[in-house]
Coordinates of C-alpha atoms in Angstrom, one line a residue:
Chain A
X1 CA -11.5 -14.7 100.5
X2 CA -10.9 -18.0 98.7
X3 CA -11.5 -17.6 95.0
X4 CA -13.7 -20.7 94.7
X5 CA -16.2 -19.6 97.3
X6 CA -19.5 -18.3 96.0
X7 CA -20.5 -15.1 97.8
X8 CA -23.9 -13.4 97.2
X9 CA -24.3 -10.0 98.8
X10 CA -27.5 -8.0 99.0
X11 CA -28.7 -9.3 95.7
X12 CA -31.7 -7.5 94.2
X13 CA -33.8 -8.1 91.1
X14 CA -36.6 -6.1 89.7
X15 CA -38.9 -7.4 86.9
X16 CA -41.0 -4.4 85.8
X17 CA -42.4 -2.8 88.9
X18 CA -42.1 -6.0 91.0
X19 CA -39.1 -6.6 93.2
X20 CA -38.5 -10.3 92.9
X21 CA -35.4 -10.4 95.0
X22 CA -35.2 -7.8 97.7
X23 CA -32.0 -8.6 99.7
X24 CA -30.4 -12.0 99.3
X25 CA -27.0 -12.7 100.9
X26 CA -25.3 -16.1 101.5
X27 CA -22.1 -17.9 100.9
X28 CA -21.3 -21.4 99.7
X29 CA -18.0 -23.3 99.9
X30 CA -16.6 -26.1 97.8
X31 CA -18.0 -29.4 98.8
X32 CA -21.3 -27.9 100.0
X33 CA -24.7 -28.8 98.8
X34 CA -27.0 -25.8 99.4
X35 CA -30.7 -26.4 98.9
X36 CA -32.9 -23.4 98.5
X37 CA -36.6 -23.9 99.3
X38 CA -39.5 -21.5 99.3
X39 CA -43.0 -21.0 98.0
X40 CA -43.9 -20.3 94.4
X41 CA -43.0 -16.8 93.3
X42 CA -40.4 -16.4 96.1
X43 CA -37.7 -15.8 93.4
X44 CA -35.9 -19.1 93.5
X45 CA -35.5 -19.6 89.7
X46 CA -34.6 -16.0 89.2
X47 CA -31.9 -16.3 91.8
X48 CA -30.5 -19.4 90.1
X49 CA -30.6 -17.7 86.7
X50 CA -28.7 -14.7 88.0
X51 CA -26.0 -17.0 89.5
X52 CA -25.7 -18.8 86.1
X53 CA -25.3 -15.4 84.4
X54 CA -28.4 -15.9 82.3
X55 CA -30.4 -13.0 83.9
X56 CA -28.8 -9.6 84.9
X57 CA -29.2 -8.5 88.5
X58 CA -30.6 -5.1 89.5
X59 CA -28.3 -4.6 92.5
X60 CA -26.0 -6.3 94.9
X61 CA -23.0 -8.5 94.2
X62 CA -22.3 -12.1 93.0
X63 CA -18.7 -12.9 93.6
X64 CA -17.6 -16.0 91.8
X65 CA -14.2 -16.7 90.3
X66 CA -14.1 -20.4 90.7
X67 CA -14.6 -21.6 87.1
X68 CA -17.3 -23.0 84.8
X69 CA -20.9 -23.1 85.8
X70 CA -23.2 -26.1 85.1
X71 CA -26.9 -25.7 85.0
X72 CA -29.6 -28.3 85.1
X73 CA -33.0 -26.6 84.6
X74 CA -36.4 -28.2 85.0
X75 CA -36.6 -28.3 81.2
X76 CA -34.0 -30.6 79.6
X77 CA -32.8 -27.9 77.1
X78 CA -31.8 -30.3 74.4
X79 CA -31.9 -30.4 70.6
X80 CA -34.7 -32.9 69.8
X81 CA -33.4 -33.8 66.3
X82 CA -29.9 -34.6 67.4
X83 CA -29.0 -37.9 68.9
X84 CA -28.0 -38.4 72.6
X85 CA -24.4 -38.6 71.4
X86 CA -24.6 -35.5 69.2
X87 CA -26.3 -33.4 71.9
X88 CA -23.5 -34.3 74.4
X89 CA -20.7 -34.1 71.8
X90 CA -21.9 -30.6 70.7
X91 CA -21.8 -29.2 74.3
X92 CA -18.6 -31.1 75.1
X93 CA -16.9 -29.5 72.1
X94 CA -18.2 -26.1 73.1
X95 CA -16.5 -26.5 76.5
X96 CA -13.3 -27.9 74.9
X97 CA -12.8 -31.2 73.2
X98 CA -13.7 -34.0 75.7
X99 CA -12.0 -37.3 75.6
X100 CA -14.0 -40.3 74.4
X101 CA -13.4 -41.8 77.9
X102 CA -15.1 -38.9 79.6
X103 CA -18.0 -39.0 77.1
X104 CA -18.6 -42.7 77.7
X105 CA -18.1 -42.3 81.5
X106 CA -20.9 -39.6 81.6
X107 CA -23.4 -41.5 79.5
X108 CA -22.8 -44.6 81.6
X109 CA -23.2 -42.6 84.8
X110 CA -26.6 -41.4 83.7
X111 CA -27.5 -44.8 82.2
X112 CA -27.8 -43.6 78.6
X113 CA -24.8 -45.4 76.9
X114 CA -27.1 -47.9 75.2
X115 CA -29.4 -45.0 73.9
X116 CA -26.5 -42.9 72.6
X117 CA -27.7 -43.2 68.9
X118 CA -31.3 -42.4 69.7
X119 CA -32.7 -39.0 68.9
X120 CA -33.3 -36.9 72.0
X121 CA -36.9 -36.4 70.9
X122 CA -37.5 -40.2 71.2
X123 CA -36.4 -40.3 74.8
X124 CA -38.8 -40.2 77.7
X125 CA -38.9 -37.0 79.7
X126 CA -37.0 -38.6 82.5
X127 CA -34.2 -39.8 80.1
X128 CA -34.0 -36.4 78.6
X129 CA -33.5 -35.0 82.1
X130 CA -30.7 -37.5 82.6
X131 CA -29.1 -36.3 79.4
X132 CA -29.4 -32.8 80.7
X133 CA -27.5 -33.8 83.8
X134 CA -24.7 -35.4 81.7
X135 CA -24.6 -32.2 79.6
X136 CA -24.1 -30.0 82.7
X137 CA -21.3 -32.3 83.9
X138 CA -19.6 -32.1 80.5
X139 CA -18.6 -28.6 81.5
X140 CA -16.6 -30.0 84.4
X141 CA -18.3 -27.3 86.5
X142 CA -16.9 -25.8 89.7
X143 CA -20.4 -24.5 90.5
X144 CA -23.4 -26.8 89.6
X145 CA -26.9 -25.3 89.7
X146 CA -30.0 -27.4 89.8
X147 CA -33.6 -26.0 89.2
X148 CA -36.0 -28.6 90.5
X149 CA -33.7 -31.4 89.3
X150 CA -35.8 -34.3 90.4
X151 CA -38.8 -33.2 88.4
X152 CA -40.0 -35.9 86.0
X153 CA -37.3 -38.4 87.1
X154 CA -38.4 -41.9 87.9
X155 CA -37.0 -43.9 90.9
X156 CA -33.9 -45.0 88.8
X157 CA -33.4 -41.4 87.6
X158 CA -33.6 -40.0 91.1
X159 CA -31.0 -42.6 92.2
X160 CA -28.7 -41.5 89.3
X161 CA -29.1 -37.9 90.3
X162 CA -28.3 -38.7 94.0
X163 CA -25.2 -40.5 92.7
X164 CA -24.2 -37.5 90.6
X165 CA -24.6 -35.2 93.6
X166 CA -22.5 -37.4 95.8
X167 CA -19.8 -37.9 93.1
X168 CA -19.5 -34.1 92.5
X169 CA -19.3 -33.4 96.2
X170 CA -15.6 -33.0 96.6
X171 CA -14.8 -30.6 93.8
X172 CA -18.0 -28.7 93.2
X173 CA -20.3 -26.2 95.0
X174 CA -23.8 -27.5 94.3
X175 CA -26.8 -25.3 94.7
X176 CA -30.3 -26.6 94.1
X177 CA -33.8 -25.1 94.3
X178 CA -36.7 -27.4 95.1
X179 CA -40.1 -27.9 96.5
X180 CA -39.4 -31.5 97.4
X181 CA -36.8 -31.5 100.1
X182 CA -37.2 -35.2 100.8
X183 CA -35.4 -36.0 97.6
X184 CA -32.2 -34.6 99.2
X185 CA -32.5 -36.6 102.4
X186 CA -29.2 -38.2 103.4
X187 CA -27.2 -36.1 101.0
X188 CA -25.9 -33.7 103.7
X189 CA -27.3 -30.5 102.5
X190 CA -27.7 -27.0 104.0
X191 CA -31.1 -25.5 103.5
X192 CA -31.7 -21.8 102.8
X193 CA -35.3 -20.7 102.8
X194 CA -36.3 -17.9 100.4
X195 CA -39.5 -16.1 101.1
X196 CA -40.7 -12.8 99.6
X197 CA -37.4 -12.2 98.0
X198 CA -35.2 -12.6 101.1
X199 CA -33.4 -15.5 102.7
X200 CA -35.2 -16.0 106.0
X201 CA -33.8 -17.7 109.1
X202 CA -34.9 -21.2 110.0
X203 CA -33.5 -23.3 107.2
X204 CA -32.4 -26.7 108.3
X205 CA -29.6 -29.1 107.3
X206 CA -29.2 -32.8 107.0
X207 CA -26.2 -35.0 107.7
Chain B
X1 CA -11.3 -23.6 75.8
X2 CA -12.3 -23.3 72.1
X3 CA -11.8 -19.9 70.4
X4 CA -14.5 -17.5 69.4
X5 CA -14.6 -18.7 65.8
X6 CA -14.3 -22.4 66.7
X7 CA -17.4 -22.0 68.9
X8 CA -19.3 -20.1 66.1
X9 CA -18.4 -22.9 63.7
X10 CA -19.7 -25.6 66.1
X11 CA -23.0 -23.8 66.5
X12 CA -23.2 -23.3 62.7
X13 CA -22.5 -27.0 62.1
X14 CA -25.1 -28.1 64.7
X15 CA -27.7 -25.8 63.1
X16 CA -27.1 -27.1 59.6
X17 CA -27.3 -30.7 60.8
X18 CA -30.5 -29.9 62.7
X19 CA -32.0 -28.1 59.7
X20 CA -31.2 -30.9 57.1
X21 CA -32.5 -33.6 59.5
X22 CA -36.0 -32.1 59.5
X23 CA -36.3 -30.6 56.0
X24 CA -40.0 -29.6 56.5
X25 CA -39.2 -25.9 56.9
X26 CA -36.6 -25.7 54.2
X27 CA -38.8 -27.6 51.8
X28 CA -41.9 -25.5 52.5
X29 CA -39.8 -22.3 51.9
X30 CA -38.4 -23.7 48.6
X31 CA -41.9 -24.6 47.5
X32 CA -43.1 -21.1 48.4
X33 CA -40.3 -19.6 46.4
X34 CA -41.0 -21.8 43.3
X35 CA -44.7 -20.9 43.5
X36 CA -43.8 -17.2 43.6
X37 CA -41.7 -17.8 40.4
X38 CA -44.6 -19.6 38.6
X39 CA -47.3 -17.1 39.6
X40 CA -45.0 -14.1 38.7
X41 CA -44.0 -15.6 35.3
X42 CA -47.7 -16.4 34.6
X43 CA -48.8 -12.9 35.5
X44 CA -46.0 -11.3 33.4
X45 CA -47.1 -13.4 30.3
X46 CA -50.4 -11.5 30.4
X47 CA -49.1 -7.9 30.3
X48 CA -46.8 -6.2 27.9
X49 CA -43.7 -5.4 29.8
X50 CA -40.0 -5.9 29.2
X51 CA -39.0 -8.8 31.4
X52 CA -35.5 -7.4 31.8
X53 CA -37.0 -4.2 33.3
X54 CA -39.1 -6.1 35.9
X55 CA -36.6 -9.0 36.6
X56 CA -34.6 -7.1 39.4
X57 CA -37.8 -6.1 41.3
X58 CA -39.4 -9.5 40.9
X59 CA -36.2 -11.3 42.0
X60 CA -35.7 -9.3 45.2
X61 CA -39.4 -9.3 46.1
X62 CA -39.2 -13.2 45.9
X63 CA -35.9 -13.2 47.9
X64 CA -37.4 -10.9 50.5
X65 CA -40.4 -13.1 51.1
X66 CA -38.3 -16.3 51.2
X67 CA -36.0 -14.5 53.6
X68 CA -38.8 -13.5 55.9
X69 CA -39.8 -17.2 56.2
X70 CA -36.3 -18.6 56.4
X71 CA -34.7 -16.1 58.7
X72 CA -37.2 -16.5 61.5
X73 CA -35.8 -20.0 62.2
X74 CA -32.3 -19.1 63.4
X75 CA -33.1 -18.4 67.0
X76 CA -36.6 -19.9 67.0
X77 CA -35.1 -23.4 67.0
X78 CA -33.2 -22.6 70.2
X79 CA -36.3 -21.2 71.9
X80 CA -38.6 -24.0 70.7
X81 CA -36.3 -26.6 72.1
X82 CA -35.6 -24.6 75.2
X83 CA -31.9 -24.9 74.6
X84 CA -31.1 -21.2 74.4
X85 CA -30.0 -21.1 78.1
X86 CA -27.7 -24.1 77.7
X87 CA -26.2 -22.6 74.6
X88 CA -25.7 -19.2 76.2
X89 CA -23.8 -20.8 79.1
X90 CA -21.7 -22.9 76.7
X91 CA -20.9 -20.0 74.4
X92 CA -19.9 -17.5 77.1
X93 CA -19.6 -14.5 74.7
X94 CA -23.1 -14.0 73.3
X95 CA -21.9 -12.4 70.1
X96 CA -20.6 -15.8 69.1
X97 CA -24.3 -16.8 68.7
X98 CA -24.9 -13.9 66.3
X99 CA -22.1 -14.8 64.0
X100 CA -23.0 -18.5 64.0
X101 CA -26.7 -17.8 63.4
X102 CA -25.9 -15.2 60.7
X103 CA -23.7 -17.7 58.8
X104 CA -26.4 -20.3 59.1
X105 CA -29.1 -17.8 57.8
X106 CA -26.8 -16.7 54.9
X107 CA -26.2 -20.4 54.0
X108 CA -29.9 -21.2 54.0
X109 CA -30.8 -18.1 52.0
X110 CA -28.1 -18.8 49.4
X111 CA -29.3 -22.4 49.1
X112 CA -32.8 -21.3 48.5
X113 CA -31.7 -18.7 46.0
X114 CA -29.6 -21.4 44.2
X115 CA -33.0 -23.1 43.4
X116 CA -35.2 -20.1 42.9
X117 CA -33.0 -17.6 41.0
X118 CA -32.2 -19.9 38.0
X119 CA -35.9 -20.9 37.7
X120 CA -36.9 -17.2 37.8
X121 CA -34.3 -16.4 35.2
X122 CA -35.6 -19.2 32.8
X123 CA -39.3 -18.6 33.4
X124 CA -39.2 -14.8 33.0
X125 CA -36.9 -15.3 29.9
X126 CA -34.3 -12.7 30.8
X127 CA -32.1 -11.5 27.9
X128 CA -28.6 -12.2 29.2
X129 CA -26.4 -11.1 26.3
X130 CA -25.4 -7.8 28.0
X131 CA -25.6 -9.1 31.5
X132 CA -22.5 -9.2 33.7
X133 CA -23.0 -12.4 35.5
X134 CA -20.2 -11.8 38.0
X135 CA -21.7 -8.6 39.2
X136 CA -25.2 -10.2 39.2
X137 CA -23.8 -12.9 41.6
X138 CA -22.1 -10.2 43.7
X139 CA -25.4 -8.3 44.0
X140 CA -27.2 -11.5 45.1
X141 CA -24.4 -12.4 47.5
X142 CA -24.1 -9.0 49.2
X143 CA -27.9 -8.4 49.2
X144 CA -28.4 -11.8 50.9
X145 CA -25.6 -10.9 53.4
X146 CA -27.6 -7.8 54.4
X147 CA -30.9 -9.7 54.6
X148 CA -29.2 -12.4 56.7
X149 CA -27.4 -9.9 59.1
X150 CA -30.5 -7.8 59.7
X151 CA -32.8 -10.8 59.9
X152 CA -30.6 -12.5 62.5
X153 CA -30.4 -9.4 64.6
X154 CA -34.2 -8.9 64.4
X155 CA -34.8 -12.6 65.1
X156 CA -32.8 -12.4 68.3
X157 CA -34.7 -9.2 69.4
X158 CA -38.2 -10.6 68.6
X159 CA -37.9 -14.3 69.2
X160 CA -38.8 -14.2 72.9
X161 CA -41.7 -11.7 72.5
X162 CA -45.3 -12.6 72.1
X163 CA -46.3 -12.3 68.4
X164 CA -42.7 -12.7 67.2
X165 CA -43.8 -14.1 63.8
X166 CA -45.9 -11.0 63.2
X167 CA -43.4 -8.5 64.5
X168 CA -40.5 -9.9 62.5
X169 CA -41.6 -8.9 58.9
X170 CA -43.1 -5.6 60.2
X171 CA -39.8 -4.6 61.7
X172 CA -37.7 -6.1 58.9
X173 CA -39.2 -4.2 56.0
X174 CA -38.1 -0.6 57.0
X175 CA -34.7 -1.8 58.1
X176 CA -34.1 -3.7 54.9
X177 CA -35.2 -0.9 52.6
X178 CA -31.5 0.2 51.9
X179 CA -30.6 -3.4 51.1
X180 CA -33.5 -3.8 48.8
X181 CA -32.8 -0.5 47.0
X182 CA -29.1 -1.3 46.6
X183 CA -29.7 -4.9 45.6
X184 CA -32.4 -4.1 43.0
X185 CA -30.5 -1.3 41.3
X186 CA -27.3 -3.3 41.4
X187 CA -29.1 -6.2 39.8
X188 CA -30.5 -3.8 37.2
X189 CA -27.0 -2.4 36.4
X190 CA -25.6 -5.9 36.2
X191 CA -28.3 -7.0 33.7
X192 CA -27.6 -4.0 31.5
X193 CA -23.8 -4.5 31.8
X194 CA -23.4 -1.0 33.3
X195 CA -20.3 -1.5 35.6
X196 CA -20.2 2.1 36.8
X197 CA -23.8 2.0 38.2
X198 CA -23.2 -1.5 39.6
X199 CA -20.1 -0.5 41.5
X200 CA -21.8 2.4 43.3
X201 CA -24.7 0.3 44.5
X202 CA -22.4 -2.6 45.4
X203 CA -20.4 -0.3 47.7
X204 CA -23.6 0.8 49.3
X205 CA -24.5 -2.8 49.9
X206 CA -21.1 -3.6 51.3
X207 CA -21.1 -0.7 53.7
X208 CA -24.6 -1.7 54.9
X209 CA -23.5 -5.3 55.3
X210 CA -20.4 -4.3 57.3
X211 CA -22.5 -2.1 59.6
X212 CA -25.0 -4.7 60.4
X213 CA -22.3 -7.3 60.9
X214 CA -20.3 -5.2 63.3
X215 CA -23.1 -3.6 65.3
X216 CA -24.3 -6.9 66.9
X217 CA -20.9 -7.4 68.3
X218 CA -21.6 -4.4 70.6
X219 CA -25.3 -5.0 71.2
X220 CA -25.8 -8.7 71.5
X221 CA -25.0 -9.0 75.2
X222 CA -28.0 -6.7 75.9
X223 CA -30.3 -8.2 73.2
X224 CA -30.2 -11.7 74.7
X225 CA -30.4 -10.7 78.3
X226 CA -33.2 -12.6 80.1

């Protein structure tokens, strides 16, 4: 098995008496964009948090030896009193000192270079989400996880995110959960449908 | 990849920058501490007691209440901003967070004490001729270390629970009793210039501090699990 393939085998998660994930198995390879859909309460966010290592699993296996994991949650997860630059620099340094070139490249990619001295609290929700995307990319992740990434993004922000997904395509496995599959149209995704804690057949794909 | 201590330093530096940029909380805690000093010194003017006898108790009661207010901030700021998950991913080893937050809490506590302790000393008119200032400072430092270590650990345990602000002081008090006993009696010995008595309590404080600085290294992965 290639070391940079993500393999999930019979994954289970119990929260109290409720079995949120009953038996989830799938595999994702570098270059793939996997979009997980499903109704509210199907366990999508729980699955993503387990893959990110933020929540422990109750059973099964997650095999991942590919490298760093980037995580874009539906909340921006920023420090409101720090500037755009300070937020990004902090996480950049935590992942290893980034070059100034990389720093500028990411802020330009998400369209925040001119806002770099602004406090994160003063940004609109959509701009905060763009900064969260830049922060996740700062890790130079081999696995990039998105939790409802298009939430609160305006048309410009959605275009930025689509560009990011395309740009990361070659080197990264990308896995997103969403209710709005139309945002991924044309990005060449594979859909997995999660219902009642299991991956059910019938997920589609797009070229 | 940055080392364990480099990451802890980065989180510590970020927390201090964040704290001093919005001084509301720090300022309200200092004002609370100063009010405690004024009220206590006013009350002690009305009764006939030796100020040297009551100073250690008054000092540590004031520090305890300031600590309860100040130490709840360490993890709360991550949870309030929703940045805890991003920080956990970036840190990798979760015990890095404990040491960064512990150092942040200790720094904040020592800064608060730098304002409040001299005020208390002056307003209560402590007789200092016999006092061993070095041991007094050691008692304050190691007592604060214990408060910061236990406070950080408890803050991590309670911060994601409903009613965290209520739970924190209730759980903190019984756990901090050994620190308070050691710190109060160590301070009393230092004021009286009784080195033998000071050393015994100082060792107790140091052992307690060491214990609560090492235990989180083993527990923190479980404490911060979602």
